[in-house]
CSV table of N, CA and C in Angstrom, one decimal:
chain,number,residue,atom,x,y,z
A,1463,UNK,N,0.8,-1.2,0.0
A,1463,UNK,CA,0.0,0.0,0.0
A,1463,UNK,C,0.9,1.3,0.0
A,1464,UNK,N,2.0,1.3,0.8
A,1464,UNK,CA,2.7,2.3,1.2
A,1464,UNK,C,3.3,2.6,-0.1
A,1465,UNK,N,3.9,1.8,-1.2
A,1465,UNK,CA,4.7,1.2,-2.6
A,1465,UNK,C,3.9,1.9,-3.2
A,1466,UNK,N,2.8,1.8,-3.5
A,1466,UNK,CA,1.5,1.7,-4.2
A,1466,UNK,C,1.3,3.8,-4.3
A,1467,UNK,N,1.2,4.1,-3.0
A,1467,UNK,CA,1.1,5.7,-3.0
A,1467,UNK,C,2.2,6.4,-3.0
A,1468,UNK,N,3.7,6.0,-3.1
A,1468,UNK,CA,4.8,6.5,-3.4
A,1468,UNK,C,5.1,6.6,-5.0
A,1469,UNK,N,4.5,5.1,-5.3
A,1469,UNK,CA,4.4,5.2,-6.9
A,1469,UNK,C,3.3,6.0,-7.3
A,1470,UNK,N,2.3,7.0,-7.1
A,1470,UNK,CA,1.5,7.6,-7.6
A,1470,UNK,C,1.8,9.0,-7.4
A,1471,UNK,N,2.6,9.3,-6.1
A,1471,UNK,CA,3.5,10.3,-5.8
A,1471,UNK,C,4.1,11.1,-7.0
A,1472,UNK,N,5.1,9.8,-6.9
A,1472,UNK,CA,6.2,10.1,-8.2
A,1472,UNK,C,5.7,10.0,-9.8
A,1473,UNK,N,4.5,9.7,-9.8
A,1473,UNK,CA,3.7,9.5,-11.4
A,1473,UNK,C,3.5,10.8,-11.4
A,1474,UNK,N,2.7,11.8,-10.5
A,1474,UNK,CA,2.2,12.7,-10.3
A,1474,UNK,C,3.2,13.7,-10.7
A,1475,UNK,N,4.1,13.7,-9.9
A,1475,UNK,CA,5.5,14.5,-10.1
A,1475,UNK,C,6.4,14.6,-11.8
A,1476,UNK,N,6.1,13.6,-12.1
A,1476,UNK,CA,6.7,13.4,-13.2
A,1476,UNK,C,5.8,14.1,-14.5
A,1477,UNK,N,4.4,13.9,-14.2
A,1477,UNK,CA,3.4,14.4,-15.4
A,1477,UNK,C,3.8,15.9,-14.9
A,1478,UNK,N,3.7,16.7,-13.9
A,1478,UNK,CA,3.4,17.9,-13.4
A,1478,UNK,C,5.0,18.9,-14.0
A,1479,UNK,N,6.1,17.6,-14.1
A,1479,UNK,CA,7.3,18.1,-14.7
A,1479,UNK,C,7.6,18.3,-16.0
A,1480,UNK,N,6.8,17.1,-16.7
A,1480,UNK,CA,7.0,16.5,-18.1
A,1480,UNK,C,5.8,17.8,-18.3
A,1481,UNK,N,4.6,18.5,-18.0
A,1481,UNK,CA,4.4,19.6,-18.6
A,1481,UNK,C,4.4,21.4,-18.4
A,1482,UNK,N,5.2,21.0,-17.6
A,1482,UNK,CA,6.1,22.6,-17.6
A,1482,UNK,C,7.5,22.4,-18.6
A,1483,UNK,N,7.8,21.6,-18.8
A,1483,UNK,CA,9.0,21.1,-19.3
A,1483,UNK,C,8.7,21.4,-21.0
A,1484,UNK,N,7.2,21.3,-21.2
A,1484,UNK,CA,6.8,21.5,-22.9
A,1484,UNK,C,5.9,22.9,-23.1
A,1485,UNK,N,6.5,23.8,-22.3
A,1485,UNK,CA,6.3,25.4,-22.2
A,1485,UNK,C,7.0,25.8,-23.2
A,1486,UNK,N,6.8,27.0,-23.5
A,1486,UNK,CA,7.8,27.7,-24.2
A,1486,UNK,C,7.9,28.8,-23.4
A,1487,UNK,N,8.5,30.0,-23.6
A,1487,UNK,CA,9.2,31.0,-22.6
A,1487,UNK,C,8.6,32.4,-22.9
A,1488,UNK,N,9.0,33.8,-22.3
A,1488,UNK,CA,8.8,34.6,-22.5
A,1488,UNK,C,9.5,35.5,-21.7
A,1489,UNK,N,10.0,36.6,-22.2
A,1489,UNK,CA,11.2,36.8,-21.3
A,1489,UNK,C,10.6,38.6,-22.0
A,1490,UNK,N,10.6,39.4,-20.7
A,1490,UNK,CA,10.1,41.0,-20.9
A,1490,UNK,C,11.1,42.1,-20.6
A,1491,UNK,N,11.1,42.8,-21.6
A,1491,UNK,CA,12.3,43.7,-21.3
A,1491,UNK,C,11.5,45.2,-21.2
A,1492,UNK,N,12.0,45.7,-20.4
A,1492,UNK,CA,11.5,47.7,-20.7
A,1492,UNK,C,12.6,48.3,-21.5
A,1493,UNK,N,12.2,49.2,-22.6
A,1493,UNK,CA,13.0,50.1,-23.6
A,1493,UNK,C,14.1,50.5,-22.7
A,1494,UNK,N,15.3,50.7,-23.2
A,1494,UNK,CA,16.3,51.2,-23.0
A,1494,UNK,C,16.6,52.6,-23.9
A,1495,UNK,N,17.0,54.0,-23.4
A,1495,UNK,CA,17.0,54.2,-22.0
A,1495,UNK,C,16.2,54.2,-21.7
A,1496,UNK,N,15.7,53.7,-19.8
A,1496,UNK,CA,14.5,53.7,-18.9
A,1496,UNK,C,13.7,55.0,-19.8
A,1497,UNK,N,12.5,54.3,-20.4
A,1497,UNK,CA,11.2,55.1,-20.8
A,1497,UNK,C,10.6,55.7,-19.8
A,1498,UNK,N,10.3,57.3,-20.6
A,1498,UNK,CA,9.2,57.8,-20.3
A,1498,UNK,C,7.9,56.8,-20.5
A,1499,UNK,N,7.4,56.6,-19.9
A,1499,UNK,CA,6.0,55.8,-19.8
A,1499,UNK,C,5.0,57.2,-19.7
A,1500,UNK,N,3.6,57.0,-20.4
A,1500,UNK,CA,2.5,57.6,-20.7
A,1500,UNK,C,2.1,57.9,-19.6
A,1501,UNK,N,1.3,56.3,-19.0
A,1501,UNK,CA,1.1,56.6,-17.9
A,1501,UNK,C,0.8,55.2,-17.3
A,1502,UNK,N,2.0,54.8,-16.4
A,1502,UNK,CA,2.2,53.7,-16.0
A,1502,UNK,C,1.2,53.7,-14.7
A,1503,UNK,N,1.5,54.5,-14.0
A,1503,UNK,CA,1.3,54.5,-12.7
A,1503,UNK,C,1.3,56.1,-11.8
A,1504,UNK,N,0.6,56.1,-10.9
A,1504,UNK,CA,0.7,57.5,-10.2
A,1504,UNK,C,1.9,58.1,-9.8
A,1505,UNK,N,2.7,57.1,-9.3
A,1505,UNK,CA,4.3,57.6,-8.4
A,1505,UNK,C,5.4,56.5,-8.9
A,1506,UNK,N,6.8,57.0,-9.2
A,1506,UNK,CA,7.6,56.0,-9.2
A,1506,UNK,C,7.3,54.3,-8.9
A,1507,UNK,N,7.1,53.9,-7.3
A,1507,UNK,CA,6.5,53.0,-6.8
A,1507,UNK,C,5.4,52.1,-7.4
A,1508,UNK,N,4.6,53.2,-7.8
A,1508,UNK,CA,3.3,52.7,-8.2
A,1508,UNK,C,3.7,52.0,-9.9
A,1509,UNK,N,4.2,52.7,-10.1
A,1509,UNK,CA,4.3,52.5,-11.9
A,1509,UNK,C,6.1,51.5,-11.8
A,1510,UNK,N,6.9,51.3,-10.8
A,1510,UNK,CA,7.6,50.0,-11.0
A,1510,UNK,C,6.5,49.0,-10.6
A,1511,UNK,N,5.5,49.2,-9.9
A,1511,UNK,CA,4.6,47.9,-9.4
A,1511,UNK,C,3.8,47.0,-10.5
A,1512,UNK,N,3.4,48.0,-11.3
A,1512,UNK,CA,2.3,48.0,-12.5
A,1512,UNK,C,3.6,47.5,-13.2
A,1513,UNK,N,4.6,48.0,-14.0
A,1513,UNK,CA,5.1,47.4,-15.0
A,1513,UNK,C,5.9,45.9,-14.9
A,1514,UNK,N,6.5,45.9,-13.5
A,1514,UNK,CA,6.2,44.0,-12.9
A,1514,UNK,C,5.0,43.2,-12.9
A,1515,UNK,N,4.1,43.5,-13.2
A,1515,UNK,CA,2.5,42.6,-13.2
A,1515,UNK,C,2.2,42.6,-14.6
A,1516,UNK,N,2.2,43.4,-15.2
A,1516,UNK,CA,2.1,43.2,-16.3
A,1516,UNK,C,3.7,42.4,-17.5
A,1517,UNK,N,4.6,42.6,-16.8
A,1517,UNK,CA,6.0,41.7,-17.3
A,1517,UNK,C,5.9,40.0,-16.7
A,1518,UNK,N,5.0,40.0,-15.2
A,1518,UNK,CA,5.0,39.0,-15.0
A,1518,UNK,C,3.3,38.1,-15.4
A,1519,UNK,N,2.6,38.9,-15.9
A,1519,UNK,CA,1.6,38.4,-16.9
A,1519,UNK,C,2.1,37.9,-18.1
A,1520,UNK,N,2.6,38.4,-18.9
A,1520,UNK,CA,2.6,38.2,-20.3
A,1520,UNK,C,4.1,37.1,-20.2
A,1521,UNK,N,4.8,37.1,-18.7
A,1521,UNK,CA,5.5,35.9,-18.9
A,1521,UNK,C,5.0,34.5,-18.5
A,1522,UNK,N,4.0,34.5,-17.4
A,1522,UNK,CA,3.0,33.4,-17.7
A,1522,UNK,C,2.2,33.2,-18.6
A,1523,UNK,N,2.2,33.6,-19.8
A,1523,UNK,CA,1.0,33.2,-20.8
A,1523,UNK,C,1.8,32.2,-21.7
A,1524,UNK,N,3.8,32.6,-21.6
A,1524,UNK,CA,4.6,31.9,-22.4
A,1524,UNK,C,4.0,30.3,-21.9
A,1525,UNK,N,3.8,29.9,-20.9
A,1525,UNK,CA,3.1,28.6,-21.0
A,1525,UNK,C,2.3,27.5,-21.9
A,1526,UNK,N,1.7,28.8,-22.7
A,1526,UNK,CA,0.5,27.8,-24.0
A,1526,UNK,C,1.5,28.2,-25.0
A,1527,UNK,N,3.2,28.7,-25.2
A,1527,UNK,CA,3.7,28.3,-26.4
A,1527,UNK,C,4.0,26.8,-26.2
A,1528,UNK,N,4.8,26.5,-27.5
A,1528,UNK,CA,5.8,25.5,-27.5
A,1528,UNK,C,6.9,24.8,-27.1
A,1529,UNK,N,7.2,24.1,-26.7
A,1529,UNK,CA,8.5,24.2,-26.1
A,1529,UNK,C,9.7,24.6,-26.3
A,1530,UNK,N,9.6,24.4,-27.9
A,1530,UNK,CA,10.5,25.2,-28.8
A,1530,UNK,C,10.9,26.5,-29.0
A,1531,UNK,N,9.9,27.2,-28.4
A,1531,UNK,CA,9.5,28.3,-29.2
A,1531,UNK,C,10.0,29.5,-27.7
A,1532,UNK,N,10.5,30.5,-28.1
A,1532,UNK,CA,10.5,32.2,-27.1
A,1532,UNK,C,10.4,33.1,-27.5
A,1533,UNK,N,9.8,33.6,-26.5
A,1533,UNK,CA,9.0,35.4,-27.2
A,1533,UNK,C,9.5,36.2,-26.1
A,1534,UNK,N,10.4,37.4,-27.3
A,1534,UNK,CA,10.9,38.3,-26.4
A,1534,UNK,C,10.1,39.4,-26.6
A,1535,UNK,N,9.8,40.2,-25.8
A,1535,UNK,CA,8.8,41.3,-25.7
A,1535,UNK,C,9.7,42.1,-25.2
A,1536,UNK,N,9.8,43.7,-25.9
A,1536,UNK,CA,9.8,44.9,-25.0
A,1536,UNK,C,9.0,45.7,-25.0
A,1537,UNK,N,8.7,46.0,-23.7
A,1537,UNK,CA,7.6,47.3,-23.5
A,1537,UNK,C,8.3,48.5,-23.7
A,1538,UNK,N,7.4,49.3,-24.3
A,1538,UNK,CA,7.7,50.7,-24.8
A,1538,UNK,C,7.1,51.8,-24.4
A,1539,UNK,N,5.9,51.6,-24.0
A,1539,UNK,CA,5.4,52.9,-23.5
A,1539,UNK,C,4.2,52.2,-23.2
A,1540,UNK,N,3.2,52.5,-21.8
A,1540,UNK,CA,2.0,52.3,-21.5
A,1540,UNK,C,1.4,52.8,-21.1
A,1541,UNK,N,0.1,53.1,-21.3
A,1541,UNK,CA,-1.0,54.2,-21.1
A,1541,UNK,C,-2.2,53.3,-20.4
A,1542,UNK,N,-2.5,53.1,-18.9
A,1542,UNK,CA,-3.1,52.4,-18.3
A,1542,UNK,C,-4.8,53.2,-18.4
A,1543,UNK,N,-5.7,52.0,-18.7
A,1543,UNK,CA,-7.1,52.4,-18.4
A,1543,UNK,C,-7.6,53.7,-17.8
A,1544,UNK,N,-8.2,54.8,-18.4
A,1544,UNK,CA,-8.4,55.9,-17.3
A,1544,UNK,C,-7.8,56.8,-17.3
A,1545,UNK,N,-7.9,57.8,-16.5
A,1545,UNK,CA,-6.9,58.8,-16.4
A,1545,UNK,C,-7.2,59.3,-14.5
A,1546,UNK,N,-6.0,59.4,-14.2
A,1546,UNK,CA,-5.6,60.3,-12.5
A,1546,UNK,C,-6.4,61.7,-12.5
A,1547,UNK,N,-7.7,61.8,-11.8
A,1547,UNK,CA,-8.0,63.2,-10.9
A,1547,UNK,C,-8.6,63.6,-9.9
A,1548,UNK,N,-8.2,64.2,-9.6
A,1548,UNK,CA,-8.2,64.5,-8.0
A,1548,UNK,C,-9.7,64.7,-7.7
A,1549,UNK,N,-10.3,63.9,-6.4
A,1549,UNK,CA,-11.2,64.0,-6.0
A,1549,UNK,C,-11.6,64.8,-4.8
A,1550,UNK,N,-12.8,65.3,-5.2
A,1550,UNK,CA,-13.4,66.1,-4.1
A,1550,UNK,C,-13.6,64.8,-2.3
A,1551,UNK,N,-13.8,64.0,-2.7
A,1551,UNK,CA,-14.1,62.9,-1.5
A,1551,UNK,C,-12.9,63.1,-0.5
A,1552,UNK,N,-11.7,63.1,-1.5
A,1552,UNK,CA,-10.7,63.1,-0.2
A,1552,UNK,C,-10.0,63.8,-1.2
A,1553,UNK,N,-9.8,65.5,-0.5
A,1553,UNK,CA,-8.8,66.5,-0.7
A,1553,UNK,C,-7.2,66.2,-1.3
A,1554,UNK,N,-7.0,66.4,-2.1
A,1554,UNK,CA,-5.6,66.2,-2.2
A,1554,UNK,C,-5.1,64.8,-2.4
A,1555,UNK,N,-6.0,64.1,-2.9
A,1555,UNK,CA,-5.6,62.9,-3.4
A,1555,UNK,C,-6.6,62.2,-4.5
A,1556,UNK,N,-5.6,61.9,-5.9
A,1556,UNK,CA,-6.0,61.3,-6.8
A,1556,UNK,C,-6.8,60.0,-7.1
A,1557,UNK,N,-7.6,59.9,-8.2
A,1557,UNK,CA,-8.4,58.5,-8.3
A,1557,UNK,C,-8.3,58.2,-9.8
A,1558,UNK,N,-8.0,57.1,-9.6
A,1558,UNK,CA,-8.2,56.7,-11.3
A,1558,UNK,C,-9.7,56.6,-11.6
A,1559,UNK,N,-10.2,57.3,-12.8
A,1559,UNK,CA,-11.6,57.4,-13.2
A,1559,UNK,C,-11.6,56.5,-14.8
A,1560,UNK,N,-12.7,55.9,-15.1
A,1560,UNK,CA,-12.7,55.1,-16.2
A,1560,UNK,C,-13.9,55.5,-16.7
A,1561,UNK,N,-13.7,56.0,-17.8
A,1561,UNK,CA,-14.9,56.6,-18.7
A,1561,UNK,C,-15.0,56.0,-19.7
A,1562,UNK,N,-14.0,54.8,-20.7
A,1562,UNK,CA,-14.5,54.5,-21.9
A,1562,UNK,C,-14.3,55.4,-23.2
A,1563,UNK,N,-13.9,56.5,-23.0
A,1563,UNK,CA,-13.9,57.4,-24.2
A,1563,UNK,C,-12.3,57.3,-24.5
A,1564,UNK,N,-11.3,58.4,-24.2
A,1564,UNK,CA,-10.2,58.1,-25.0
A,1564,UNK,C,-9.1,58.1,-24.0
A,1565,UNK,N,-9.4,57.4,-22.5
A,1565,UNK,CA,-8.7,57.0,-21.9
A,1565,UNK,C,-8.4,55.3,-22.1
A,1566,UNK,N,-8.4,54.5,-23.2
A,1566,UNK,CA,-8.2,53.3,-23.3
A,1566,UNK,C,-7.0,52.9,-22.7
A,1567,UNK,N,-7.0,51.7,-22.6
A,1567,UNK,CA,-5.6,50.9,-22.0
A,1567,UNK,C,-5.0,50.7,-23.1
A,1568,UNK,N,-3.4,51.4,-23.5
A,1568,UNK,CA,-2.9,51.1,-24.6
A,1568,UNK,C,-1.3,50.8,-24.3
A,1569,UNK,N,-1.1,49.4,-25.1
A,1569,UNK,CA,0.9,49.4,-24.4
A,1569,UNK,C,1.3,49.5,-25.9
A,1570,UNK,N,2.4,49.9,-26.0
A,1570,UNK,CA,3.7,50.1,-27.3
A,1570,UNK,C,4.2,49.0,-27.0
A,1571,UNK,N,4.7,47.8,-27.5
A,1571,UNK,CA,5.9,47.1,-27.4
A,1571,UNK,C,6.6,46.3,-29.1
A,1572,UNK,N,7.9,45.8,-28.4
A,1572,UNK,CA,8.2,45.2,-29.6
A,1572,UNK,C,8.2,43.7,-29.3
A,1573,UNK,N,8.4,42.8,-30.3
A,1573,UNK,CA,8.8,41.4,-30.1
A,1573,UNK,C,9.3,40.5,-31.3
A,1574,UNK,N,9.7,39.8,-30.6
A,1574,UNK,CA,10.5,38.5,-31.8
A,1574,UNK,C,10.4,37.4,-31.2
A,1575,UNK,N,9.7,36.6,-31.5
A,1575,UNK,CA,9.6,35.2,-31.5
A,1575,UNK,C,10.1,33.9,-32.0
A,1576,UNK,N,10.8,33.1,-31.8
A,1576,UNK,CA,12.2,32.4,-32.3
A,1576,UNK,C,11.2,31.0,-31.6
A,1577,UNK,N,11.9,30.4,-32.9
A,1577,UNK,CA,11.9,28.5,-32.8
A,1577,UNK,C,13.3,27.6,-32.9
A,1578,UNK,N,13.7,27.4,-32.1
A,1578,UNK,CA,15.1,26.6,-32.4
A,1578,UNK,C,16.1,27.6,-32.7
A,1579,UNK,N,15.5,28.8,-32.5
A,1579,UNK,CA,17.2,30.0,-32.4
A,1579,UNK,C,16.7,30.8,-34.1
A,1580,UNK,N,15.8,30.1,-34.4
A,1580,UNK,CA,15.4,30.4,-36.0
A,1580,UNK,C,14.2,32.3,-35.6
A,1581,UNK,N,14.2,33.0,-36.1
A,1581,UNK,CA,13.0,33.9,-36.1
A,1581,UNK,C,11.8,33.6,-36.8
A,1582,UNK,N,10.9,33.5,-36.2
A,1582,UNK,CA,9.4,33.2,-36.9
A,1582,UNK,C,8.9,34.7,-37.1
A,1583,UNK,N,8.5,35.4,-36.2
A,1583,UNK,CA,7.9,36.8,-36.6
A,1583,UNK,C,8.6,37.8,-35.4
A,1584,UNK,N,8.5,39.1,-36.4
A,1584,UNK,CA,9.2,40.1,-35.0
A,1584,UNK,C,8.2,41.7,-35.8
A,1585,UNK,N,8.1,42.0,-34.5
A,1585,UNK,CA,7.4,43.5,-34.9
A,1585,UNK,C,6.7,44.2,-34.1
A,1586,UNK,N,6.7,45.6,-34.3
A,1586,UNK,CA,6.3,46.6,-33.3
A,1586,UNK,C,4.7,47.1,-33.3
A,1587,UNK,N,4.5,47.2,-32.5
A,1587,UNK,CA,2.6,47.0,-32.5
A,1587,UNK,C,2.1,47.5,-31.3
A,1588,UNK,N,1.2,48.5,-31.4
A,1588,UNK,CA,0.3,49.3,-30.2
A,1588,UNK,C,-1.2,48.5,-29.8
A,1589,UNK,N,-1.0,47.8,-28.7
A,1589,UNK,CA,-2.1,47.2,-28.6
A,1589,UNK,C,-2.8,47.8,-27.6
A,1590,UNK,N,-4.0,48.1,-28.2
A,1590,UNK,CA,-5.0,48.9,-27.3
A,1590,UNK,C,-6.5,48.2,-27.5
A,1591,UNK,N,-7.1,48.5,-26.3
A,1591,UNK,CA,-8.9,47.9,-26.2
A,1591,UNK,C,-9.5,49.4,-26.3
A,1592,UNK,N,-9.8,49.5,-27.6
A,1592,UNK,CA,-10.6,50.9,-27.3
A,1592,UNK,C,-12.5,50.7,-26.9
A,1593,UNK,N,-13.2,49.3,-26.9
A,1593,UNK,CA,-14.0,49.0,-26.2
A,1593,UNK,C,-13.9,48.4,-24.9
A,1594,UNK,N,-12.9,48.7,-24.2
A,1594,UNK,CA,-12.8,48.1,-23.0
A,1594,UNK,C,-14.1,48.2,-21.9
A,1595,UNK,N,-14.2,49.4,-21.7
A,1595,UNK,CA,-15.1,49.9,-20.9
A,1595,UNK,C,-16.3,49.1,-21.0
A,1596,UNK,N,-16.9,48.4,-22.2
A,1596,UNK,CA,-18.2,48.0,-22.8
A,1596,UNK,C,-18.2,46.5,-23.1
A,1597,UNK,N,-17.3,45.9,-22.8
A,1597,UNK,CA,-17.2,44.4,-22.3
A,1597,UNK,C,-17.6,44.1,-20.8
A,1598,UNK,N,-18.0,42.7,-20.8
A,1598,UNK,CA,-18.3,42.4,-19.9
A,1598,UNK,C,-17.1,41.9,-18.7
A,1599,UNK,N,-17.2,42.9,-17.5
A,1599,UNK,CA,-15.7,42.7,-16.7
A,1599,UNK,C,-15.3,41.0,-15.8
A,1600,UNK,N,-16.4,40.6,-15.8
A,1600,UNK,CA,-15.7,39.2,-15.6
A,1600,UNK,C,-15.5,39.1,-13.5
A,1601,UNK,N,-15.7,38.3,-13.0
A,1601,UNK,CA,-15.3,37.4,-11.9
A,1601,UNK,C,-14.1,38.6,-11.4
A,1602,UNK,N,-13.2,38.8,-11.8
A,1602,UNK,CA,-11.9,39.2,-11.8
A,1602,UNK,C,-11.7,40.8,-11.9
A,1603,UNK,N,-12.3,41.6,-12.3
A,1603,UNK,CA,-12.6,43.0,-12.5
A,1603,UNK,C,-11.9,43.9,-11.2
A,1604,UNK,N,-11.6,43.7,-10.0
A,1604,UNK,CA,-11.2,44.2,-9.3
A,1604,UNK,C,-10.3,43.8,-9.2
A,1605,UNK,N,-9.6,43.2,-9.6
A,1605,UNK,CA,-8.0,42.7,-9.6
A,1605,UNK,C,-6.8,43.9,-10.3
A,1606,UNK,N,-6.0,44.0,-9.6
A,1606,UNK,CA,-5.1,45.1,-10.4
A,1606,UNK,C,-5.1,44.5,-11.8
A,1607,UNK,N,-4.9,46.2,-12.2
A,1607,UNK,CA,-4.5,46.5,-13.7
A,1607,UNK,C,-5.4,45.2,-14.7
A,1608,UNK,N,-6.6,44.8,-14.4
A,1608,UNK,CA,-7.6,44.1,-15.1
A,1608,UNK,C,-8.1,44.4,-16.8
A,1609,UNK,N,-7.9,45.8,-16.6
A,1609,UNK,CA,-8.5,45.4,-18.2
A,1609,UNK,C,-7.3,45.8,-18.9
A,1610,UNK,N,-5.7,45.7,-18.9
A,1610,UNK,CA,-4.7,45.9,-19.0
A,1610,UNK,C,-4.1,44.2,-19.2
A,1611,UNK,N,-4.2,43.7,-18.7
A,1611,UNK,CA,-3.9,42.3,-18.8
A,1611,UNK,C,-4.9,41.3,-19.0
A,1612,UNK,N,-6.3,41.7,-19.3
A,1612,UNK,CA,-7.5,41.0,-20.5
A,1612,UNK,C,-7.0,41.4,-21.7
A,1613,UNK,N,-6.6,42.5,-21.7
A,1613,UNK,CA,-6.3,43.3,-24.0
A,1613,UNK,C,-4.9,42.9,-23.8
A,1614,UNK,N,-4.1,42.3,-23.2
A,1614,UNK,CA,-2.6,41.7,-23.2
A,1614,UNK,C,-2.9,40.5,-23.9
A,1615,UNK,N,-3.4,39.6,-23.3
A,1615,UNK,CA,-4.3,38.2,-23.3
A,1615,UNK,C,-4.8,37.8,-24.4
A,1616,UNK,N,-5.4,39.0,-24.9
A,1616,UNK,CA,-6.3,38.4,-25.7
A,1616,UNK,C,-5.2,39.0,-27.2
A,1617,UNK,N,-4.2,40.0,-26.8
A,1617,UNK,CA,-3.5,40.0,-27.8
A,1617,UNK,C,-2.3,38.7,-28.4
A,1618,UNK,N,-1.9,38.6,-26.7
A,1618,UNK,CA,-0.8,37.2,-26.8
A,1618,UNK,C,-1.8,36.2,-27.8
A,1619,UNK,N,-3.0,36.0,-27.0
A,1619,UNK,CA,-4.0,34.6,-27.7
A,1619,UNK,C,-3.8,34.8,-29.5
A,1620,UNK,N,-4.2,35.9,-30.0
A,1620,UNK,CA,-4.2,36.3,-31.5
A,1620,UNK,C,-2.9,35.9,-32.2
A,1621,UNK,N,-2.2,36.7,-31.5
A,1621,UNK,CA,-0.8,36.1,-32.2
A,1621,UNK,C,0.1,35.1,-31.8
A,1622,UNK,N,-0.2,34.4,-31.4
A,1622,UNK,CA,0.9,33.1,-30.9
A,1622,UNK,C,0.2,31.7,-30.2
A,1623,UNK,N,-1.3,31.8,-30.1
A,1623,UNK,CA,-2.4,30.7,-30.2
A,1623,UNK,C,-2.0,29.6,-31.2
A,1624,UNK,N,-1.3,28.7,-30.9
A,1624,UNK,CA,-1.3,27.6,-31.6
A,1624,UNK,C,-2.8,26.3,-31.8
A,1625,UNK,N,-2.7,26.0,-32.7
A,1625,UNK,CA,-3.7,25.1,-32.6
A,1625,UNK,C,-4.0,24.2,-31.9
A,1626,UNK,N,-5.1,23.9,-30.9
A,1626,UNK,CA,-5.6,22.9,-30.1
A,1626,UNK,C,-4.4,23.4,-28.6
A,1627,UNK,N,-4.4,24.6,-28.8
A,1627,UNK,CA,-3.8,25.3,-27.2
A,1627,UNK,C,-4.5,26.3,-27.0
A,1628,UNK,N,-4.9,26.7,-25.8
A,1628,UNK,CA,-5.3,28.0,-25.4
A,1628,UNK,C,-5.5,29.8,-25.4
C-alpha cells in the first residue's frame, strides 16, 4: 500500500514536470534608456509595481507556447485604463476614473519570437482595447490593472495561439 502511494506520488510529479517542461518562454524587457512611460502609474513605486505585473503576466502566458518556441517582448510605452484626478471625496488625493472614451488601456511594445534559435515573426505594434469599458468585466474585475492584462491576453492569444492550445 505504502509502494503503491509513493508510486503515484512520483507519477504525479513526473506528469506535473514532463508539462512545464513542454512550455515555451517569455522573457520582458523595458525600452532602454529607462522610458518615459504615458502613464504607467501615479508615483515611481506605483508605476515599477504596475510594470512587474504586467511583465510577470505576459511571462505566464509563455506557457501555451511551444516548447520550442520564445517570445521576447519589450515594453515601450504604457497608457493604463483611465486617467488620474483629484477627488473632491478626499482632498488632495488622486483616483483613477474610467470613462470609456479616450482614456483606453494602450501598451507600445516590440517582439520576436524564435523557434530553435530560428526567427518566426518580430514586430512593433500598439495594442490597445478601445472598447474596453463596454465588455463584460468578468469574476476578476477588481484585480489590479484588469483590463490591462484582459487586451494583453487576448493579444498574446491572437498572435501566438497555436492550434488545439489555449
Amino acid at each position: 500500500m505504502l509502494t503503491l502511494r509513493f508510486t503515484s506520488i512520483a507519477l504525479g510529479l513526473c506528469l506535473a514536470l514532463a508539462g512545464t517542461a513542454r512550455a515555451g518562454s517569455v522573457t520582458v524587457a523595458f525600452a532602454e534608456p529607462p522610458a518615459r512611460f504615458s502613464d504607467a502609474g501615479d508615483s515611481f513605486a506605483e508605476e515599477k509595481h504596475n510594470l512587474q505585473s504586467l511583465a510577470r503576466h505576459l511571462e505566464a502566458l509563455g506557457a501555451t507556447l511551444p516548447a520550442e518556441q520564445s517570445l521576447k517582448i519589450e515594453l515601450i510605452d504604457v497608457d493604463l485604463a483611465g486617467e488620474m484626478r483629484f477627488t473632491r471625496l478626499s482632498p488632495g488625493r488622486m483616483l483613477r476614473i474610467l470613462r470609456g472614451g479616450t482614456d483606453v488601456p494602450r501598451v507600445t511594445l516590440r517582439y520576436t519570437l524564435e523557434s530553435n534559435g530560428r526567427v518566426l515573426s518580430s514586430a512593433e505594434e500598439t495594442v490597445a482595447d478601445l472598447d474596453y469599458a463596454h465588455r463584460g468585466a468578468g469574476v476578476h474585475a477588481d484585480s489590479s490593472l484588469y483590463f490591462e492584462k484582459r487586451m494583453l491576453t487576448q493579444w498574446f492569444r491572437s498572435r501566438f495561439a497555436s492550434p488545439g492550445r489555449p
